[in-house]
Amino acid sequence: RPKHTREAYLPAAGSLTQQLWDDAAEFFDNIMSTPFINNMANGTITPEEYAYYLKQDNAYLATYIKSLRALAAKSPNSDIAEFWEHSAQVSEAEVDSHNKELDAQQVADKEDDPSPACLAYRNFLADSTINQSYAVGCGAMLPCFWSYPEVAFRLQPAKEAWEADHPGQEHPFAE
């Protein structure tokens, strides 16, 4: 895949979306080159590191879910409110999935104190969606809707390669 293009992933909805993706391409390439993502991709992240990630994500998701519901409450119509509420329910299912993974690792605490970066982002989301206008809240949520699926799409080939090298086994971090 050539760097800084979106050719292999979900197509942009239009020229503005394409421009935003083009402008963010280097940012996403930097995310994908972090040791955490590389170790997740090749299956070598330690169980402790993975548990920490899941607990931090749970801490983040607690605010994310509240923020989604805040946008549902501010939505201009019931169809859009339903979208935000459905997104909150999907995120609650993600927390449940994380907790099952943590239970399998026999981790008692399902949420850590948020790291400084997690706390700052949580505060930003909460302020943007609860205290600011609907448009500001939607803009604050956009990176969440774009970055997580983008990382998952980019990890898919590594997951498939790992599973091809380990017949009959699921990638250890397939969630």
Tab-separated table of N, CA and C in Angstrom:
chain	number	residue	atom	x	y	z
A	1	ARG	N	0.847	-1.179	0.000
A	1	ARG	CA	0.000	0.000	0.000
A	1	ARG	C	0.880	1.226	0.000
A	2	PRO	N	0.688	2.103	-0.935
A	2	PRO	CA	1.470	3.338	-0.925
A	2	PRO	C	1.121	4.176	0.300
A	3	LYS	N	2.116	4.816	0.868
A	3	LYS	CA	1.858	5.689	2.014
A	3	LYS	C	1.032	6.894	1.579
A	4	HIS	N	0.263	7.399	2.546
A	4	HIS	CA	-0.488	8.644	2.383
A	4	HIS	C	-1.559	8.583	1.298
A	5	THR	N	-2.164	7.418	1.113
A	5	THR	CA	-3.328	7.337	0.239
A	5	THR	C	-4.394	6.536	0.953
A	6	ARG	N	-5.600	6.587	0.447
A	6	ARG	CA	-6.712	5.843	1.035
A	6	ARG	C	-7.201	4.772	0.071
A	7	GLU	N	-6.413	4.415	-0.913
A	7	GLU	CA	-6.875	3.522	-1.963
A	7	GLU	C	-7.363	2.171	-1.442
A	8	ALA	N	-6.710	1.606	-0.458
A	8	ALA	CA	-7.020	0.238	-0.041
A	8	ALA	C	-8.084	0.166	1.047
A	9	TYR	N	-8.571	1.300	1.505
A	9	TYR	CA	-9.497	1.297	2.620
A	9	TYR	C	-10.844	1.868	2.197
A	10	LEU	N	-11.695	2.115	3.131
A	10	LEU	CA	-13.018	2.644	2.807
A	10	LEU	C	-12.895	3.899	1.961
A	11	PRO	N	-13.662	3.965	0.902
A	11	PRO	CA	-13.579	5.171	0.069
A	11	PRO	C	-14.141	6.381	0.794
A	12	ALA	N	-13.595	7.526	0.469
A	12	ALA	CA	-14.094	8.777	1.041
A	12	ALA	C	-15.485	9.050	0.498
A	13	ALA	N	-16.301	9.690	1.327
A	13	ALA	CA	-17.677	9.992	0.936
A	13	ALA	C	-17.748	11.099	-0.106
A	14	GLY	N	-16.738	11.927	-0.169
A	14	GLY	CA	-16.729	13.041	-1.117
A	14	GLY	C	-15.390	13.736	-1.090
A	15	SER	N	-15.296	14.848	-1.806
A	15	SER	CA	-14.000	15.525	-1.937
A	15	SER	C	-13.518	16.109	-0.613
A	16	LEU	N	-14.405	16.637	0.225
A	16	LEU	CA	-13.981	17.162	1.518
A	16	LEU	C	-13.448	16.034	2.397
A	17	THR	N	-14.163	14.924	2.438
A	17	THR	CA	-13.705	13.785	3.242
A	17	THR	C	-12.358	13.282	2.725
A	18	GLN	N	-12.199	13.211	1.409
A	18	GLN	CA	-10.919	12.776	0.843
A	18	GLN	C	-9.799	13.727	1.263
A	19	GLN	N	-10.069	15.030	1.226
A	19	GLN	CA	-9.058	16.004	1.623
A	19	GLN	C	-8.680	15.833	3.096
A	20	LEU	N	-9.679	15.600	3.956
A	20	LEU	CA	-9.394	15.386	5.371
A	20	LEU	C	-8.536	14.141	5.571
A	21	TRP	N	-8.880	13.058	4.858
A	21	TRP	CA	-8.062	11.848	4.956
A	21	TRP	C	-6.646	12.094	4.444
A	22	ASP	N	-6.523	12.777	3.329
A	22	ASP	CA	-5.193	13.075	2.788
A	22	ASP	C	-4.378	13.882	3.788
A	23	ASP	N	-5.020	14.872	4.405
A	23	ASP	CA	-4.325	15.709	5.378
A	23	ASP	C	-3.918	14.920	6.620
A	24	ALA	N	-4.684	13.890	6.960
A	24	ALA	CA	-4.412	13.096	8.169
A	24	ALA	C	-3.582	11.842	7.889
A	25	ALA	N	-3.227	11.592	6.644
A	25	ALA	CA	-2.562	10.336	6.294
A	25	ALA	C	-1.271	10.117	7.073
A	26	GLU	N	-0.453	11.138	7.189
A	26	GLU	CA	0.808	10.979	7.914
A	26	GLU	C	0.552	10.675	9.388
A	27	PHE	N	-0.470	11.313	9.961
A	27	PHE	CA	-0.864	11.048	11.340
A	27	PHE	C	-1.196	9.566	11.527
A	28	PHE	N	-1.993	9.002	10.608
A	28	PHE	CA	-2.346	7.592	10.717
A	28	PHE	C	-1.149	6.684	10.485
A	29	ASP	N	-0.269	7.066	9.571
A	29	ASP	CA	0.945	6.280	9.380
A	29	ASP	C	1.776	6.275	10.665
A	30	ASN	N	1.815	7.411	11.367
A	30	ASN	CA	2.548	7.471	12.638
A	30	ASN	C	1.901	6.584	13.698
A	31	ILE	N	0.577	6.573	13.763
A	31	ILE	CA	-0.107	5.671	14.698
A	31	ILE	C	0.284	4.232	14.405
A	32	MET	N	0.258	3.877	13.141
A	32	MET	CA	0.522	2.489	12.766
A	32	MET	C	1.970	2.077	13.012
A	33	SER	N	2.861	3.025	13.170
A	33	SER	CA	4.266	2.679	13.389
A	33	SER	C	4.647	2.638	14.868
A	34	THR	N	3.693	2.870	15.766
A	34	THR	CA	4.029	2.810	17.192
A	34	THR	C	4.325	1.377	17.608
A	35	PRO	N	5.195	1.193	18.602
A	35	PRO	CA	5.486	-0.169	19.075
A	35	PRO	C	4.224	-0.913	19.537
A	36	PHE	N	3.308	-0.210	20.194
A	36	PHE	CA	2.091	-0.862	20.667
A	36	PHE	C	1.319	-1.484	19.504
A	37	ILE	N	1.091	-0.710	18.454
A	37	ILE	CA	0.330	-1.213	17.308
A	37	ILE	C	1.107	-2.326	16.610
A	38	ASN	N	2.403	-2.151	16.436
A	38	ASN	CA	3.198	-3.194	15.786
A	38	ASN	C	3.191	-4.489	16.590
A	39	ASN	N	3.310	-4.381	17.910
A	39	ASN	CA	3.287	-5.581	18.743
A	39	ASN	C	1.897	-6.208	18.770
A	40	MET	N	0.869	-5.390	18.722
A	40	MET	CA	-0.482	-5.944	18.629
A	40	MET	C	-0.626	-6.695	17.308
A	41	ALA	N	-0.148	-6.098	16.228
A	41	ALA	CA	-0.285	-6.701	14.899
A	41	ALA	C	0.424	-8.053	14.815
A	42	ASN	N	1.635	-8.118	15.357
A	42	ASN	CA	2.378	-9.367	15.215
A	42	ASN	C	2.172	-10.341	16.373
A	43	GLY	N	1.270	-9.984	17.304
A	43	GLY	CA	0.902	-10.901	18.378
A	43	GLY	C	1.894	-10.997	19.512
A	44	THR	N	2.786	-9.999	19.623
A	44	THR	CA	3.827	-10.091	20.662
A	44	THR	C	3.619	-9.147	21.840
A	45	ILE	N	2.525	-8.410	21.864
A	45	ILE	CA	2.262	-7.563	23.018
A	45	ILE	C	2.059	-8.464	24.239
A	46	THR	N	2.548	-8.041	25.378
A	46	THR	CA	2.429	-8.884	26.575
A	46	THR	C	0.991	-8.853	27.096
A	47	PRO	N	0.582	-9.890	27.803
A	47	PRO	CA	-0.759	-9.877	28.397
A	47	PRO	C	-0.980	-8.674	29.317
A	48	GLU	N	0.052	-8.246	30.018
A	48	GLU	CA	-0.077	-7.084	30.905
A	48	GLU	C	-0.310	-5.799	30.107
A	49	GLU	N	0.424	-5.655	29.012
A	49	GLU	CA	0.229	-4.472	28.167
A	49	GLU	C	-1.171	-4.469	27.545
A	50	TYR	N	-1.627	-5.646	27.135
A	50	TYR	CA	-2.953	-5.737	26.539
A	50	TYR	C	-4.034	-5.440	27.579
A	51	ALA	N	-3.870	-5.962	28.785
A	51	ALA	CA	-4.834	-5.684	29.858
A	51	ALA	C	-4.856	-4.188	30.166
A	52	TYR	N	-3.695	-3.558	30.197
A	52	TYR	CA	-3.634	-2.114	30.439
A	52	TYR	C	-4.394	-1.365	29.352
A	53	TYR	N	-4.171	-1.757	28.103
A	53	TYR	CA	-4.892	-1.131	26.993
A	53	TYR	C	-6.402	-1.292	27.178
A	54	LEU	N	-6.859	-2.497	27.481
A	54	LEU	CA	-8.293	-2.735	27.646
A	54	LEU	C	-8.867	-1.887	28.778
A	55	LYS	N	-8.145	-1.779	29.876
A	55	LYS	CA	-8.636	-0.990	31.009
A	55	LYS	C	-8.644	0.504	30.681
A	56	GLN	N	-7.641	0.971	29.956
A	56	GLN	CA	-7.641	2.372	29.530
A	56	GLN	C	-8.779	2.627	28.548
A	57	ASP	N	-9.012	1.671	27.662
A	57	ASP	CA	-10.109	1.839	26.714
A	57	ASP	C	-11.441	1.845	27.449
A	58	ASN	N	-11.591	1.019	28.464
A	58	ASN	CA	-12.814	1.050	29.272
A	58	ASN	C	-12.991	2.424	29.926
A	59	ALA	N	-11.903	2.976	30.434
A	59	ALA	CA	-11.978	4.306	31.057
A	59	ALA	C	-12.414	5.341	30.022
A	60	TYR	N	-11.842	5.260	28.839
A	60	TYR	CA	-12.218	6.168	27.752
A	60	TYR	C	-13.672	5.950	27.345
A	61	LEU	N	-14.051	4.676	27.183
A	61	LEU	CA	-15.401	4.372	26.703
A	61	LEU	C	-16.486	4.853	27.660
A	62	ALA	N	-16.204	4.905	28.942
A	62	ALA	CA	-17.204	5.408	29.892
A	62	ALA	C	-17.623	6.830	29.522
A	63	THR	N	-16.660	7.667	29.199
A	63	THR	CA	-16.967	9.047	28.788
A	63	THR	C	-17.496	9.087	27.367
A	64	TYR	N	-16.954	8.267	26.509
A	64	TYR	CA	-17.400	8.214	25.113
A	64	TYR	C	-18.891	7.896	25.045
A	65	ILE	N	-19.332	6.924	25.815
A	65	ILE	CA	-20.738	6.527	25.825
A	65	ILE	C	-21.613	7.686	26.327
A	66	LYS	N	-21.187	8.343	27.394
A	66	LYS	CA	-21.935	9.514	27.884
A	66	LYS	C	-21.978	10.611	26.826
A	67	SER	N	-20.881	10.788	26.114
A	67	SER	CA	-20.823	11.817	25.070
A	67	SER	C	-21.753	11.477	23.912
A	68	LEU	N	-21.800	10.213	23.527
A	68	LEU	CA	-22.729	9.795	22.474
A	68	LEU	C	-24.168	10.070	22.886
A	69	ARG	N	-24.475	9.785	24.131
A	69	ARG	CA	-25.848	10.017	24.609
A	69	ARG	C	-26.146	11.517	24.735
A	70	ALA	N	-25.138	12.311	25.043
A	70	ALA	CA	-25.339	13.761	25.068
A	70	ALA	C	-25.693	14.265	23.672
A	71	LEU	N	-25.024	13.729	22.651
A	71	LEU	CA	-25.350	14.119	21.279
A	71	LEU	C	-26.740	13.623	20.882
A	72	ALA	N	-27.104	12.446	21.351
A	72	ALA	CA	-28.459	11.943	21.072
A	72	ALA	C	-29.497	12.918	21.626
A	73	ALA	N	-29.252	13.404	22.824
A	73	ALA	CA	-30.199	14.328	23.465
A	73	ALA	C	-30.271	15.665	22.722
A	74	LYS	N	-29.184	16.076	22.084
A	74	LYS	CA	-29.147	17.352	21.366
A	74	LYS	C	-29.515	17.220	19.896
A	75	SER	N	-29.737	16.013	19.437
A	75	SER	CA	-29.937	15.779	18.006
A	75	SER	C	-31.123	16.552	17.452
A	76	PRO	N	-31.001	16.968	16.206
A	76	PRO	CA	-32.077	17.753	15.600
A	76	PRO	C	-33.319	16.933	15.240
A	77	ASN	N	-33.183	15.600	15.180
A	77	ASN	CA	-34.361	14.780	14.898
A	77	ASN	C	-34.164	13.374	15.452
A	78	SER	N	-35.217	12.596	15.450
A	78	SER	CA	-35.189	11.273	16.083
A	78	SER	C	-34.309	10.285	15.329
A	79	ASP	N	-34.203	10.408	14.011
A	79	ASP	CA	-33.333	9.489	13.261
A	79	ASP	C	-31.872	9.669	13.664
A	80	ILE	N	-31.446	10.897	13.794
A	80	ILE	CA	-30.061	11.165	14.190
A	80	ILE	C	-29.857	10.774	15.651
A	81	ALA	N	-30.814	11.051	16.495
A	81	ALA	CA	-30.725	10.632	17.897
A	81	ALA	C	-30.578	9.121	17.992
A	82	GLU	N	-31.306	8.402	17.137
A	82	GLU	CA	-31.217	6.939	17.125
A	82	GLU	C	-29.816	6.470	16.725
A	83	PHE	N	-29.193	7.175	15.774
A	83	PHE	CA	-27.821	6.849	15.379
A	83	PHE	C	-26.879	6.948	16.575
A	84	TRP	N	-26.957	8.066	17.307
A	84	TRP	CA	-26.061	8.261	18.452
A	84	TRP	C	-26.343	7.221	19.543
A	85	GLU	N	-27.606	6.924	19.788
A	85	GLU	CA	-27.949	5.933	20.809
A	85	GLU	C	-27.456	4.545	20.393
A	86	HIS	N	-27.623	4.210	19.130
A	86	HIS	CA	-27.110	2.918	18.650
A	86	HIS	C	-25.593	2.849	18.824
A	87	SER	N	-24.918	3.947	18.523
A	87	SER	CA	-23.456	3.988	18.700
A	87	SER	C	-23.082	3.779	20.166
A	88	ALA	N	-23.858	4.350	21.076
A	88	ALA	CA	-23.603	4.145	22.510
A	88	ALA	C	-23.787	2.677	22.879
A	89	GLN	N	-24.810	2.040	22.328
A	89	GLN	CA	-25.055	0.629	22.625
A	89	GLN	C	-23.944	-0.256	22.075
A	90	VAL	N	-23.453	0.056	20.882
A	90	VAL	CA	-22.325	-0.690	20.315
A	90	VAL	C	-21.099	-0.528	21.219
A	91	SER	N	-20.899	0.661	21.726
A	91	SER	CA	-19.756	0.916	22.616
A	91	SER	C	-19.911	0.182	23.938
A	92	GLU	N	-21.128	0.072	24.441
A	92	GLU	CA	-21.357	-0.721	25.654
A	92	GLU	C	-21.020	-2.192	25.412
A	93	ALA	N	-21.337	-2.680	24.218
A	93	ALA	CA	-20.975	-4.055	23.867
A	93	ALA	C	-19.461	-4.211	23.808
A	94	GLU	N	-18.765	-3.172	23.382
A	94	GLU	CA	-17.296	-3.202	23.360
A	94	GLU	C	-16.743	-3.310	24.777
A	95	VAL	N	-17.319	-2.563	25.705
A	95	VAL	CA	-16.906	-2.666	27.114
A	95	VAL	C	-17.135	-4.089	27.609
A	96	ASP	N	-18.288	-4.664	27.289
A	96	ASP	CA	-18.573	-6.047	27.698
A	96	ASP	C	-17.532	-7.004	27.131
A	97	SER	N	-17.167	-6.805	25.882
A	97	SER	CA	-16.148	-7.648	25.250
A	97	SER	C	-14.798	-7.488	25.940
A	98	HIS	N	-14.425	-6.250	26.234
A	98	HIS	CA	-13.180	-6.005	26.974
A	98	HIS	C	-13.213	-6.726	28.316
A	99	ASN	N	-14.345	-6.615	29.012
A	99	ASN	CA	-14.437	-7.224	30.338
A	99	ASN	C	-14.327	-8.746	30.269
A	100	LYS	N	-14.858	-9.353	29.229
A	100	LYS	CA	-14.696	-10.804	29.046
A	100	LYS	C	-13.236	-11.159	28.846
A	101	GLU	N	-12.543	-10.347	28.062
A	101	GLU	CA	-11.099	-10.570	27.850
A	101	GLU	C	-10.341	-10.423	29.173
A	102	LEU	N	-10.693	-9.414	29.939
A	102	LEU	CA	-10.035	-9.197	31.232
A	102	LEU	C	-10.366	-10.327	32.202
A	103	ASP	N	-11.607	-10.817	32.185
A	103	ASP	CA	-11.969	-11.962	33.023
A	103	ASP	C	-11.138	-13.188	32.644
A	104	ALA	N	-10.941	-13.386	31.336
A	104	ALA	CA	-10.146	-14.529	30.874
A	104	ALA	C	-8.701	-14.432	31.367
A	105	GLN	N	-8.212	-13.203	31.538
A	105	GLN	CA	-6.857	-12.987	32.061
A	105	GLN	C	-6.862	-12.915	33.588
A	106	GLN	N	-8.016	-13.095	34.191
A	106	GLN	CA	-8.195	-13.026	35.646
A	106	GLN	C	-7.774	-11.667	36.200
A	107	VAL	N	-8.176	-10.622	35.492
A	107	VAL	CA	-7.916	-9.252	35.919
A	107	VAL	C	-9.168	-8.764	36.640
A	108	ALA	N	-9.020	-8.410	37.907
A	108	ALA	CA	-10.180	-8.033	38.723
A	108	ALA	C	-10.691	-6.635	38.384
A	109	ASP	N	-9.787	-5.658	38.334
A	109	ASP	CA	-10.195	-4.276	38.054
A	109	ASP	C	-10.368	-4.102	36.559
A	110	LYS	N	-11.540	-3.658	36.152
A	110	LYS	CA	-11.848	-3.536	34.726
A	110	LYS	C	-11.540	-2.157	34.159
A	111	GLU	N	-11.186	-1.227	35.021
A	111	GLU	CA	-10.883	0.124	34.566
A	111	GLU	C	-9.763	0.672	35.440
A	112	ASP	N	-8.730	1.204	34.806
A	112	ASP	CA	-7.628	1.842	35.513
A	112	ASP	C	-7.920	3.331	35.653
A	113	ASP	N	-7.169	3.980	36.526
A	113	ASP	CA	-7.173	5.435	36.486
A	113	ASP	C	-6.689	5.831	35.103
A	114	PRO	N	-7.361	6.759	34.468
A	114	PRO	CA	-6.949	7.104	33.113
A	114	PRO	C	-5.555	7.731	33.092
A	115	SER	N	-4.812	7.378	32.055
A	115	SER	CA	-3.518	8.004	31.834
A	115	SER	C	-3.757	9.491	31.573
A	116	PRO	N	-2.707	10.323	31.660
A	116	PRO	CA	-2.909	11.756	31.374
A	116	PRO	C	-3.514	12.011	29.988
A	117	ALA	N	-3.066	11.264	28.982
A	117	ALA	CA	-3.620	11.460	27.636
A	117	ALA	C	-5.080	11.041	27.583
A	118	CYS	N	-5.405	9.917	28.201
A	118	CYS	CA	-6.792	9.447	28.227
A	118	CYS	C	-7.677	10.442	28.968
A	119	LEU	N	-7.206	10.931	30.098
A	119	LEU	CA	-7.979	11.888	30.881
A	119	LEU	C	-8.215	13.180	30.094
A	120	ALA	N	-7.187	13.673	29.439
A	120	ALA	CA	-7.333	14.901	28.656
A	120	ALA	C	-8.343	14.706	27.527
A	121	TYR	N	-8.270	13.564	26.852
A	121	TYR	CA	-9.204	13.324	25.753
A	121	TYR	C	-10.624	13.147	26.274
A	122	ARG	N	-10.777	12.446	27.391
A	122	ARG	CA	-12.098	12.295	28.006
A	122	ARG	C	-12.680	13.670	28.351
A	123	ASN	N	-11.864	14.522	28.965
A	123	ASN	CA	-12.341	15.860	29.337
A	123	ASN	C	-12.745	16.666	28.110
A	124	PHE	N	-11.947	16.550	27.045
A	124	PHE	CA	-12.263	17.238	25.794
A	124	PHE	C	-13.593	16.749	25.230
A	125	LEU	N	-13.781	15.433	25.168
A	125	LEU	CA	-15.035	14.886	24.628
A	125	LEU	C	-16.232	15.323	25.464
A	126	ALA	N	-16.108	15.183	26.781
A	126	ALA	CA	-17.225	15.541	27.652
A	126	ALA	C	-17.576	17.024	27.495
A	127	ASP	N	-16.569	17.891	27.521
A	127	ASP	CA	-16.840	19.319	27.374
A	127	ASP	C	-17.465	19.617	26.017
A	128	SER	N	-16.914	19.025	24.970
A	128	SER	CA	-17.389	19.315	23.621
A	128	SER	C	-18.821	18.851	23.392
A	129	THR	N	-19.174	17.703	23.950
A	129	THR	CA	-20.500	17.143	23.676
A	129	THR	C	-21.559	17.587	24.674
A	130	ILE	N	-21.155	17.898	25.890
A	130	ILE	CA	-22.122	18.274	26.929
A	130	ILE	C	-22.272	19.788	27.028
A	131	ASN	N	-21.155	20.508	27.001
A	131	ASN	CA	-21.181	21.946	27.258
A	131	ASN	C	-21.164	22.822	26.011
A	132	GLN	N	-20.817	22.245	24.879
A	132	GLN	CA	-20.707	23.034	23.648
A	132	GLN	C	-21.907	22.743	22.738
A	133	SER	N	-21.912	23.376	21.593
A	133	SER	CA	-23.013	23.197	20.646
A	133	SER	C	-23.013	21.780	20.073
A	134	TYR	N	-24.120	21.421	19.489
A	134	TYR	CA	-24.247	20.112	18.839
A	134	TYR	C	-23.170	19.949	17.762
A	135	ALA	N	-22.950	20.987	16.957
A	135	ALA	CA	-21.949	20.909	15.881
A	135	ALA	C	-20.549	20.692	16.437
A	136	VAL	N	-20.202	21.392	17.502
A	136	VAL	CA	-18.884	21.205	18.119
A	136	VAL	C	-18.758	19.779	18.649
A	137	GLY	N	-19.816	19.284	19.289
A	137	GLY	CA	-19.796	17.914	19.795
A	137	GLY	C	-19.608	16.891	18.696
A	138	CYS	N	-20.303	17.076	17.591
A	138	CYS	CA	-20.151	16.157	16.455
A	138	CYS	C	-18.721	16.195	15.922
A	139	GLY	N	-18.165	17.399	15.813
A	139	GLY	CA	-16.789	17.525	15.340
A	139	GLY	C	-15.794	16.851	16.266
A	140	ALA	N	-16.055	16.914	17.556
A	140	ALA	CA	-15.158	16.277	18.526
A	140	ALA	C	-15.209	14.761	18.415
A	141	MET	N	-16.369	14.220	18.052
A	141	MET	CA	-16.526	12.771	17.962
A	141	MET	C	-15.978	12.191	16.663
A	142	LEU	N	-15.849	13.011	15.636
A	142	LEU	CA	-15.435	12.514	14.327
A	142	LEU	C	-14.138	11.696	14.365
A	143	PRO	N	-13.081	12.152	15.041
A	143	PRO	CA	-11.862	11.330	15.055
A	143	PRO	C	-12.081	9.933	15.641
A	144	CYS	N	-12.990	9.813	16.594
A	144	CYS	CA	-13.279	8.502	17.179
A	144	CYS	C	-13.884	7.583	16.132
A	145	PHE	N	-14.801	8.105	15.359
A	145	PHE	CA	-15.474	7.303	14.341
A	145	PHE	C	-14.544	6.962	13.184
A	146	TRP	N	-13.532	7.763	12.962
A	146	TRP	CA	-12.620	7.503	11.850
A	146	TRP	C	-11.387	6.716	12.270
A	147	SER	N	-10.778	7.058	13.396
A	147	SER	CA	-9.473	6.468	13.699
A	147	SER	C	-9.553	5.006	14.114
A	148	TYR	N	-10.510	4.633	14.943
A	148	TYR	CA	-10.576	3.231	15.377
A	148	TYR	C	-10.819	2.281	14.206
A	149	PRO	N	-11.803	2.549	13.347
A	149	PRO	CA	-11.962	1.647	12.198
A	149	PRO	C	-10.761	1.654	11.266
A	150	GLU	N	-10.134	2.813	11.097
A	150	GLU	CA	-8.954	2.893	10.224
A	150	GLU	C	-7.835	2.002	10.745
A	151	VAL	N	-7.577	2.070	12.036
A	151	VAL	CA	-6.537	1.211	12.622
A	151	VAL	C	-6.914	-0.259	12.436
A	152	ALA	N	-8.178	-0.595	12.672
A	152	ALA	CA	-8.622	-1.983	12.508
A	152	ALA	C	-8.445	-2.458	11.062
A	153	PHE	N	-8.812	-1.608	10.096
A	153	PHE	CA	-8.619	-1.985	8.690
A	153	PHE	C	-7.148	-2.195	8.381
A	154	ARG	N	-6.304	-1.336	8.909
A	154	ARG	CA	-4.869	-1.463	8.636
A	154	ARG	C	-4.249	-2.665	9.343
A	155	LEU	N	-4.833	-3.095	10.458
A	155	LEU	CA	-4.319	-4.276	11.165
A	155	LEU	C	-4.796	-5.587	10.539
A	156	GLN	N	-5.850	-5.560	9.778
A	156	GLN	CA	-6.441	-6.783	9.228
A	156	GLN	C	-5.441	-7.649	8.456
A	157	PRO	N	-4.615	-7.093	7.566
A	157	PRO	CA	-3.653	-7.956	6.859
A	157	PRO	C	-2.665	-8.651	7.804
A	158	ALA	N	-2.225	-7.963	8.853
A	158	ALA	CA	-1.306	-8.586	9.813
A	158	ALA	C	-2.003	-9.716	10.567
A	159	LYS	N	-3.259	-9.495	10.922
A	159	LYS	CA	-4.039	-10.536	11.599
A	159	LYS	C	-4.167	-11.759	10.703
A	160	GLU	N	-4.513	-11.543	9.451
A	160	GLU	CA	-4.660	-12.652	8.511
A	160	GLU	C	-3.337	-13.380	8.295
A	161	ALA	N	-2.250	-12.639	8.210
A	161	ALA	CA	-0.931	-13.267	8.034
A	161	ALA	C	-0.563	-14.094	9.259
A	162	TRP	N	-0.823	-13.562	10.451
A	162	TRP	CA	-0.516	-14.294	11.680
A	162	TRP	C	-1.323	-15.592	11.717
A	163	GLU	N	-2.606	-15.508	11.401
A	163	GLU	CA	-3.462	-16.698	11.445
A	163	GLU	C	-3.056	-17.711	10.373
A	164	ALA	N	-2.552	-17.245	9.222
A	164	ALA	CA	-2.061	-18.157	8.192
A	164	ALA	C	-0.818	-18.897	8.677
A	165	ASP	N	0.000	-18.217	9.482
A	165	ASP	CA	1.214	-18.838	10.044
A	165	ASP	C	0.920	-19.720	11.248
A	166	HIS	N	-0.288	-19.623	11.793
A	166	HIS	CA	-0.694	-20.387	12.978
A	166	HIS	C	-2.042	-21.062	12.690
A	167	PRO	N	-2.051	-22.069	11.800
A	167	PRO	CA	-3.318	-22.698	11.390
A	167	PRO	C	-4.139	-23.176	12.585
A	168	GLY	N	-5.441	-22.896	12.484
A	168	GLY	CA	-6.362	-23.331	13.526
A	168	GLY	C	-6.390	-22.449	14.771
A	169	GLN	N	-5.574	-21.376	14.778
A	169	GLN	CA	-5.540	-20.481	15.937
A	169	GLN	C	-6.063	-19.106	15.528
A	170	GLU	N	-6.737	-18.476	16.473
A	170	GLU	CA	-7.162	-17.097	16.263
A	170	GLU	C	-6.063	-16.182	16.789
A	171	HIS	N	-5.830	-15.097	16.090
A	171	HIS	CA	-4.848	-14.106	16.548
A	171	HIS	C	-5.135	-13.770	18.011
A	172	PRO	N	-4.092	-13.679	18.844
A	172	PRO	CA	-4.325	-13.461	20.270
A	172	PRO	C	-5.045	-12.156	20.601
A	173	PHE	N	-5.034	-11.213	19.698
A	173	PHE	CA	-5.686	-9.934	19.952
A	173	PHE	C	-6.728	-9.643	18.871
A	174	ALA	N	-7.445	-10.675	18.480
A	174	ALA	CA	-8.406	-10.558	17.373
A	174	ALA	C	-9.562	-9.641	17.696
A	175	GLU	N	-9.815	-9.426	18.990
A	175	GLU	CA	-10.944	-8.576	19.360
A	175	GLU	C	-10.820	-7.248	18.666
